Coordinates of C-alpha atoms and ligand atoms in Angstrom, one line a residue:
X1 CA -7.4 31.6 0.5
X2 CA -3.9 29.7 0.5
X3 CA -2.3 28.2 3.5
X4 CA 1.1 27.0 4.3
X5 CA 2.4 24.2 2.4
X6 CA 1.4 21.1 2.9
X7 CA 1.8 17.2 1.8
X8 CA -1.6 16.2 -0.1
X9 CA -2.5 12.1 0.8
X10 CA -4.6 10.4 -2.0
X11 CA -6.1 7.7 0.0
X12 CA -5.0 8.9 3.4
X13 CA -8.3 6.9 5.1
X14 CA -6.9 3.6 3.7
X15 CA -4.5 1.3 5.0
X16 CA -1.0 2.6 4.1
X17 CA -2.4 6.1 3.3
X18 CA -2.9 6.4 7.1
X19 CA 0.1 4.5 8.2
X20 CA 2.2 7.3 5.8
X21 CA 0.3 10.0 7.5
X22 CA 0.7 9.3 10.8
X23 CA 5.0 9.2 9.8
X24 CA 4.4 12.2 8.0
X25 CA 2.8 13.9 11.1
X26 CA 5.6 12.6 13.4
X27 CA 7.6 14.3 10.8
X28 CA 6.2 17.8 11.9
X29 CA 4.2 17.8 7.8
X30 CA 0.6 19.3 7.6
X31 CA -1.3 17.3 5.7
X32 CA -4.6 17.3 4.0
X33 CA -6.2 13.6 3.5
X34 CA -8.0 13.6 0.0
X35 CA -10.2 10.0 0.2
X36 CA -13.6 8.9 -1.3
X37 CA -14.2 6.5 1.9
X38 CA -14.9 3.9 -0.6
X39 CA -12.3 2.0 1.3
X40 CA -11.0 4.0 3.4
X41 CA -12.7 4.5 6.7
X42 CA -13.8 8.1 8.6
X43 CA -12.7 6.2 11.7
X44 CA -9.2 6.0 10.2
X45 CA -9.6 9.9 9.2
X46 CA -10.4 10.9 13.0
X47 CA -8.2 8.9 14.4
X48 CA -5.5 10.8 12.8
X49 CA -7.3 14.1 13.3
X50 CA -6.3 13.2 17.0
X51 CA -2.4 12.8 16.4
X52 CA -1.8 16.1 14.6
X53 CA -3.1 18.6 12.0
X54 CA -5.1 16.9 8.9
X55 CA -7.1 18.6 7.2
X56 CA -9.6 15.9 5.6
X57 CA -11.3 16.4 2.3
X58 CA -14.1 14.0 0.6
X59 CA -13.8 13.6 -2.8
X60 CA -13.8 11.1 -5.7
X61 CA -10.2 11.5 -8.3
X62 CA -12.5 10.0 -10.9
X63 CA -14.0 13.7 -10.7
X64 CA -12.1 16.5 -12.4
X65 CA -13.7 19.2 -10.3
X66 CA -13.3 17.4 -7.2
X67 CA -9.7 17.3 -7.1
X68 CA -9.2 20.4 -9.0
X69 CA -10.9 22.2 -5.9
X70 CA -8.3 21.0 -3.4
X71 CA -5.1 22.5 -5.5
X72 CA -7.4 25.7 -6.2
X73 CA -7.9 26.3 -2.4
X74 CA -4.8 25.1 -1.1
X75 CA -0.4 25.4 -1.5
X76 CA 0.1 21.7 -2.1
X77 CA 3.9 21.1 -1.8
X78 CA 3.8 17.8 -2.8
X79 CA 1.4 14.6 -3.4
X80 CA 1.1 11.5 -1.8
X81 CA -1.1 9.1 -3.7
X82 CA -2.1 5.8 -2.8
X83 CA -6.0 5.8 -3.9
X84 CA -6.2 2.6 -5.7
X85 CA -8.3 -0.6 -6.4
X86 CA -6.4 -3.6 -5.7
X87 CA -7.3 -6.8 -5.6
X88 CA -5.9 -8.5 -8.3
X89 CA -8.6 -11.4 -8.9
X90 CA -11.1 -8.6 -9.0
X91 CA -9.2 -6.8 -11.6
X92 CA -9.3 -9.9 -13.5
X93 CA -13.0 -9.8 -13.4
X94 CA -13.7 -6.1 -13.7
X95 CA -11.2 -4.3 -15.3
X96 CA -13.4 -1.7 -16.1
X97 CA -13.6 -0.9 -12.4
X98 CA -9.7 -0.7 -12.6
X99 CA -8.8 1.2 -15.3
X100 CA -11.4 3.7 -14.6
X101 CA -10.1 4.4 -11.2
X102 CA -6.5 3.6 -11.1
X103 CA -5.9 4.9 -14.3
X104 CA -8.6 7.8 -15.3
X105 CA -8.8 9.0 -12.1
X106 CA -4.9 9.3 -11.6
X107 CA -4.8 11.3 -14.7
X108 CA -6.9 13.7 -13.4
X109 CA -5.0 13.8 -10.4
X110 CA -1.9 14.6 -12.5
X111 CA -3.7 17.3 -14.9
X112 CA -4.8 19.4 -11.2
X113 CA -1.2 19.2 -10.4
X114 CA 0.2 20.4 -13.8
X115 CA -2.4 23.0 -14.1
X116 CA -1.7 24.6 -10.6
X117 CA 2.0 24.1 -10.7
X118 CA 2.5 20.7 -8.1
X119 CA 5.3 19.5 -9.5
X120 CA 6.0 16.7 -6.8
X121 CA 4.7 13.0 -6.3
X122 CA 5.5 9.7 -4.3
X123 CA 3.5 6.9 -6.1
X124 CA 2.3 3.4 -4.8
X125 CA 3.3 0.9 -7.8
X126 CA 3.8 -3.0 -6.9
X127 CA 5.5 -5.2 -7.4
X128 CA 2.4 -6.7 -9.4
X129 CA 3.6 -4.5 -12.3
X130 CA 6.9 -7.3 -12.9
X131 CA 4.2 -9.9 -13.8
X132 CA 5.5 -13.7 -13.2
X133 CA 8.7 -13.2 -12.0
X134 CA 11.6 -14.4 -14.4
X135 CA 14.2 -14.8 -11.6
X136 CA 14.0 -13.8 -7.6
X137 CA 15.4 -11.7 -6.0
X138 CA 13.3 -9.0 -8.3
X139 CA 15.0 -5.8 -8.8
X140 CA 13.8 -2.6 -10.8
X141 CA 15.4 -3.5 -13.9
X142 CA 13.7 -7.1 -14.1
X143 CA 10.9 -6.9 -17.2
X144 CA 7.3 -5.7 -16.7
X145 CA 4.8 -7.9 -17.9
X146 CA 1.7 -7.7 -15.4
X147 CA -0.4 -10.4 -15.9
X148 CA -3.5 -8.6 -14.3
X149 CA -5.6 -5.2 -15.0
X150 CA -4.7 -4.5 -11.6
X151 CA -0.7 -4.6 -12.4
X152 CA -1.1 -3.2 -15.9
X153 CA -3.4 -0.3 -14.6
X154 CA -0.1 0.5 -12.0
X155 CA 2.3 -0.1 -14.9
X156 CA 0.3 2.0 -17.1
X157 CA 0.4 5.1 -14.4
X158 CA 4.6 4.4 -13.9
X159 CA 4.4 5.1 -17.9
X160 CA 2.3 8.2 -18.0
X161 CA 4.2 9.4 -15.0
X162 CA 7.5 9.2 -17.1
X163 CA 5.7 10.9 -20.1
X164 CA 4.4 13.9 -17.4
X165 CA 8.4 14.4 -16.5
X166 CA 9.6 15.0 -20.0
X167 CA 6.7 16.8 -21.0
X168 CA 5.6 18.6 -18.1
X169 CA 8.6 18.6 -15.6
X170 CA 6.3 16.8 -12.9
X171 CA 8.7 14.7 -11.2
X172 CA 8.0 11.3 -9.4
X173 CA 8.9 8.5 -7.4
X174 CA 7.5 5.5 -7.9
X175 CA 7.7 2.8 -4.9
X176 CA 7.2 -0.3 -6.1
X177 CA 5.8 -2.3 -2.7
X178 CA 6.0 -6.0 -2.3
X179 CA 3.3 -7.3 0.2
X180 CA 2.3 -5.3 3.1
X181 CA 1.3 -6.4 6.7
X182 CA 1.8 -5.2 10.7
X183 CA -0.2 -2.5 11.6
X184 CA 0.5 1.0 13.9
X185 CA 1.9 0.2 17.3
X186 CA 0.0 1.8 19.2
X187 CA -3.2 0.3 17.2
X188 CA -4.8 3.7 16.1
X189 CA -5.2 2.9 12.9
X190 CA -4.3 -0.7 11.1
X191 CA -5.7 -3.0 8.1
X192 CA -9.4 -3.0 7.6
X193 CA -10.5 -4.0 4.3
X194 CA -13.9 -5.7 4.3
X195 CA -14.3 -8.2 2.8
X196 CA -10.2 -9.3 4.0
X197 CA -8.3 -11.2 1.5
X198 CA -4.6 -10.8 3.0
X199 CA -2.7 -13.5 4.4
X200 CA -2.0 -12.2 7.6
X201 CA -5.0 -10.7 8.7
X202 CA -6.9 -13.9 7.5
X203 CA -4.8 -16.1 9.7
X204 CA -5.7 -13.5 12.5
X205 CA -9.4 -12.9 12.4
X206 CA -9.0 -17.1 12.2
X207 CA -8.7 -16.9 15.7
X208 CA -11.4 -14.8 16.9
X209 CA -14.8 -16.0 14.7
X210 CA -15.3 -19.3 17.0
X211 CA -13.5 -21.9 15.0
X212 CA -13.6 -20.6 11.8
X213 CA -10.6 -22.3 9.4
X214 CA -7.8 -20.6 7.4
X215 CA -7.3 -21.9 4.5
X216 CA -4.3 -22.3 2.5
X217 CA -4.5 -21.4 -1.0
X218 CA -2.3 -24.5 -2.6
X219 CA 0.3 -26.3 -1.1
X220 CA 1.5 -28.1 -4.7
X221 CA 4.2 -25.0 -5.7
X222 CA 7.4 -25.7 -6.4
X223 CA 8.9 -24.6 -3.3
X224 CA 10.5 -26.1 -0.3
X225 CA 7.1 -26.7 1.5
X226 CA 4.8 -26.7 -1.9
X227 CA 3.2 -23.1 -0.3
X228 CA 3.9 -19.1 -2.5
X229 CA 6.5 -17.5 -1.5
X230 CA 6.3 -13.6 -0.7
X231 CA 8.5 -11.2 0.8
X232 CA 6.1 -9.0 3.7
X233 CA 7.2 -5.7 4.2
X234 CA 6.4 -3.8 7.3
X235 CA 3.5 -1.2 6.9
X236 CA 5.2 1.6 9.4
X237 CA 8.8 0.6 7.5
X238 CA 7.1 0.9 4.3
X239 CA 4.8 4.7 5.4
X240 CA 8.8 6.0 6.0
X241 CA 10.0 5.3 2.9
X242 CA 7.1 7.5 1.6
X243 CA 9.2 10.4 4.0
X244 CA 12.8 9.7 2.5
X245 CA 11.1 9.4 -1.0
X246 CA 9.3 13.2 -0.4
X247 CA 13.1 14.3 0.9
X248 CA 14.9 12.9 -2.0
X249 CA 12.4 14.7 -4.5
X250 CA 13.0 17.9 -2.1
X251 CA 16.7 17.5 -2.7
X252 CA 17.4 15.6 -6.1
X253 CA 14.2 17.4 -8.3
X254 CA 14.7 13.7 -10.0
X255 CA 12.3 11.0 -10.7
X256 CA 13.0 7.5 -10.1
X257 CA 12.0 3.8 -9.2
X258 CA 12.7 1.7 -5.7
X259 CA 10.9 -1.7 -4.7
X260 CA 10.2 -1.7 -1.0
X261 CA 10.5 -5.3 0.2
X262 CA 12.5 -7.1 3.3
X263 CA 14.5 -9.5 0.4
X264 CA 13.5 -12.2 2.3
X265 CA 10.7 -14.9 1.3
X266 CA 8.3 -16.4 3.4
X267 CA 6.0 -19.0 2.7
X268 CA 2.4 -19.2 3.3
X269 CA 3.2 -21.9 5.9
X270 CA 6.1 -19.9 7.1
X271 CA 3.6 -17.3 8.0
X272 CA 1.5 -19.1 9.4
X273 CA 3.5 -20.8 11.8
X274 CA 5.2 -17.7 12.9
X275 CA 1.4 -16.0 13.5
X276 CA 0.7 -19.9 16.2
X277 CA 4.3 -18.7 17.9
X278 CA 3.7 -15.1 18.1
X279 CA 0.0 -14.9 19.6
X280 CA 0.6 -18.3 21.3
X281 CA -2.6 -20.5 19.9
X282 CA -3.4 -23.0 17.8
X283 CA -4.9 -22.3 14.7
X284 CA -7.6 -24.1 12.9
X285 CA -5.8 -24.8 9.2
X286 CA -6.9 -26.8 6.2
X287 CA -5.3 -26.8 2.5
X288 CA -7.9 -25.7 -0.3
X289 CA -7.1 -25.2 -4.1
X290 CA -4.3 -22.9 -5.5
X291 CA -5.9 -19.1 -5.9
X292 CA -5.7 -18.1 -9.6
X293 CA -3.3 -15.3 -10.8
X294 CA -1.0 -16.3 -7.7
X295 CA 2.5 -15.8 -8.4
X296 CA 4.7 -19.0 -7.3
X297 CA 8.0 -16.8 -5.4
X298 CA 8.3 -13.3 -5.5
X299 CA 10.9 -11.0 -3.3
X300 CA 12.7 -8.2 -3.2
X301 CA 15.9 -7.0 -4.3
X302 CA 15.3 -3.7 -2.4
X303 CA 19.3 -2.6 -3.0
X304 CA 18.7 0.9 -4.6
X305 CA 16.1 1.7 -1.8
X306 CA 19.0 1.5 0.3
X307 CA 21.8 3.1 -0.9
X308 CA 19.5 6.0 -3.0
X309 CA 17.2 6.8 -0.3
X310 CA 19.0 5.6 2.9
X311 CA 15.9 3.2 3.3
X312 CA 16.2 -0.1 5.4
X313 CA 13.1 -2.6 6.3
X314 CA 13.5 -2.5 10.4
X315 CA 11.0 -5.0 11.8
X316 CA 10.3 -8.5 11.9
X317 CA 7.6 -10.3 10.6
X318 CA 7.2 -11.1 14.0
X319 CA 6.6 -7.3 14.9
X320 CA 4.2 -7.1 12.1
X321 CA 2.1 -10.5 13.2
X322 CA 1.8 -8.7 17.3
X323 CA 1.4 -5.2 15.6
X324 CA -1.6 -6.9 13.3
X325 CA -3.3 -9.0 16.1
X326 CA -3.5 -6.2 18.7
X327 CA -5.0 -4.1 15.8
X328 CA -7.1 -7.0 15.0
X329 CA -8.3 -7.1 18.6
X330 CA -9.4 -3.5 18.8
X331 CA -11.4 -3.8 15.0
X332 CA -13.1 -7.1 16.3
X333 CA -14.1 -4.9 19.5
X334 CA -15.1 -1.9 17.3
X335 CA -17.1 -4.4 15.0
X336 CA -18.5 -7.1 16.7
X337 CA -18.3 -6.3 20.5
X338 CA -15.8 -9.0 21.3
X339 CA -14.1 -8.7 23.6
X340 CA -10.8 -10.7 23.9
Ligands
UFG1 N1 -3.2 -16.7 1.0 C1 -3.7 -17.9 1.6 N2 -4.9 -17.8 2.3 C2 -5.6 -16.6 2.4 C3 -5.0 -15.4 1.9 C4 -3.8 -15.5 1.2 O1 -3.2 -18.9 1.4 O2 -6.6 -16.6 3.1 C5 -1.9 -16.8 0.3 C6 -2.1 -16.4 -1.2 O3 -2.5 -17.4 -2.0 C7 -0.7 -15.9 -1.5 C8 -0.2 -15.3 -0.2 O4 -1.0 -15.9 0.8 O5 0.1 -17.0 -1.9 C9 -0.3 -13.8 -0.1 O6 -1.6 -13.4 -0.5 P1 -2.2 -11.9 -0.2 O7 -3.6 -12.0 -0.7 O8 -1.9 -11.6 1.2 O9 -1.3 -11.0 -1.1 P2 -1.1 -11.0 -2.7 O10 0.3 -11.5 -2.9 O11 -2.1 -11.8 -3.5 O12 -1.3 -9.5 -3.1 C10 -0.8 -8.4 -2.4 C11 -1.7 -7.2 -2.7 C12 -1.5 -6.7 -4.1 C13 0.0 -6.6 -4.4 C14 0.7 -7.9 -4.1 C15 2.2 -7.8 -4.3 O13 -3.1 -7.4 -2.5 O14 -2.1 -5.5 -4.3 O15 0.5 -8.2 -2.7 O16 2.7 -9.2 -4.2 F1 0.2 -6.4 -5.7

């Protein structure tokens, strides 16, 4: 039988699935959480259970019938999808894996939605999809040329959402995020990808595995201190942008492209100093070799974001670094009994 409206989450269990939910939630939204756990985490589903009304469904987009069920036994107002592969060295390696997922099983995400009349999505795109960037700050007009299956799969998805509007009226916004980091302040849910590849939380969980080293990857860039430059976004500044987005397809019935980012770089070392300052320790650091499909700089021009959506990164890195390590402190607890 139908229910009330609600706000479908793709990938609700996963890091800024559940980050998005919870500012849904606060946002008085019931939502159903549609994840395959592959990444995401049941933890990270109950949790949320215990801030307000999620329904949670367990199901895999890269099966028709699976997703086709939730729009057949529910009013879905609108979709929230964020279910995605994306690692970008993996992609490089298994693009099969990519494609299949972020591409196939989006499409059958979007052929539910046209069959049963959902005519509303927000859409995590990166900033991956501008490729090497030919000047900073990056707005939404600069080229796409991504130079991994990871970014092409999202580019690819952007296009086919386009096509979907003319041809179907489905009408999208697709949020082009920069990188991510900081975690929920009150440390219900946060970042736990296993195995970790991210900057921040690698510096963290530095700190905690006995005199383990974090390593940085290259400092022979062309920048100011020879370390990539990238612009981190906040994770509960980015999960609202997700809300204006929803409103503005509410209001406008238009699709259209932001990038979420702060439009300001920092470097790897940058980050790392800020991480010593913020938790107040010293970190064990050496330099290893450059990481392979690493962009040198890349940063936001986030303009449109602003004066479109009335969206405005709020916090610091420094909120994000104590946001992240008290996050970091409860996951170490949960998975390895320290205590700290
Ligand atoms: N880095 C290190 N050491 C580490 C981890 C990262 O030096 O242990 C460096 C990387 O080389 C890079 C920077 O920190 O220069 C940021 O790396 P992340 O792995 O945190 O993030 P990426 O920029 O590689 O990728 C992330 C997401 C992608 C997204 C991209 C957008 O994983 O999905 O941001 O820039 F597309």
């Amino acid at each position: 039988m139908a229910d009330n409206k609600k706000i479908l989450v793709i990938g609700g269990a996963g890091y800024i699935g559940s980050h998005t939910v919870i500012n849904l939630l606060n946002d008085g939204k019931d939502i159903i959480v549609f994840d395959n756990l592959e990444n995401g985490h049941i933890e990270t589903v109950e949790a949320l259970k215990r801030i307000g009304h999620v329904e949670f469904i367990k199901g895999d987009l890269r099966n028709f019938e699976d997703i086709e069920d939730v729009f057949k036994n529910h009013k879905v107002d609108a979709v929230v999808h964020f279910a995605a592969f994306a690692l970008v060295g993996e992609s490089v390696e298994n693009p099969s894996k990519y494609y299949r997922n972020n591409v196939l099983g989006t499409l059958n995400l979007l052929d539910a939605m046209v069959k049963y009349g959902c005519k509303k999505i927000v859409f995590s795109s990166t900033c991956a999809t501008y490729g090497n960037p030919k000047y900073v700050p990056v707005d939404e007009k600069h080229p796409q040329n991504p130079v991994s299956p990871y970014g092409a799969s999202k580019l690819m998805v952007e296009q086919i959402l386009n096509d979907y509007d003319i041809a179907y009226g489905l009408k999208s916004i697709k949020l082009r995020y920069f990188n991510v980091a900081g975690c929920d302040s009150q440390a219900r849910v946060g970042e736990w990808h296993e195995p970790e590849t991210h900057l921040v939380p690698n510096i963290l969980k530095s700190t905690f595995s006995g005199g383990k080293t974090f390593k940085i990857f290259g400092d022979d860039y062309n920048t100011p201190d020879g370390t990539c430059i990238r612009d981190y976004v906040n994770v509960e500044d980015l999960a609202d942008a997700h809300r204006l987005a929803l409103i503005y397809l509410e209001n406008e019935n238009k699709s259209d492209v932001f990038n979420i980012g702060t439009e300001r770089g920092d470097s790897v070392k940058n980050i790392f100093d800020s991480c010593e300052k913020v938790i107040g320790k010293k970190i064990n650091v050496e330099v290893a070799g450059r990481r392979a499909g690493d962009a040198e700089a890349l940063y936001a021009n986030s303009k449109k974001a602003q004066t479109v959506l009335g969206w405005k990164s709020q916090r610091t890195i420094e909120d994000s670094i104590s946001s992240a390590y008290r996050w970091e402190e409860v996951l170490q607890e949960k998975l390895n009994g320290v205590k700290v």
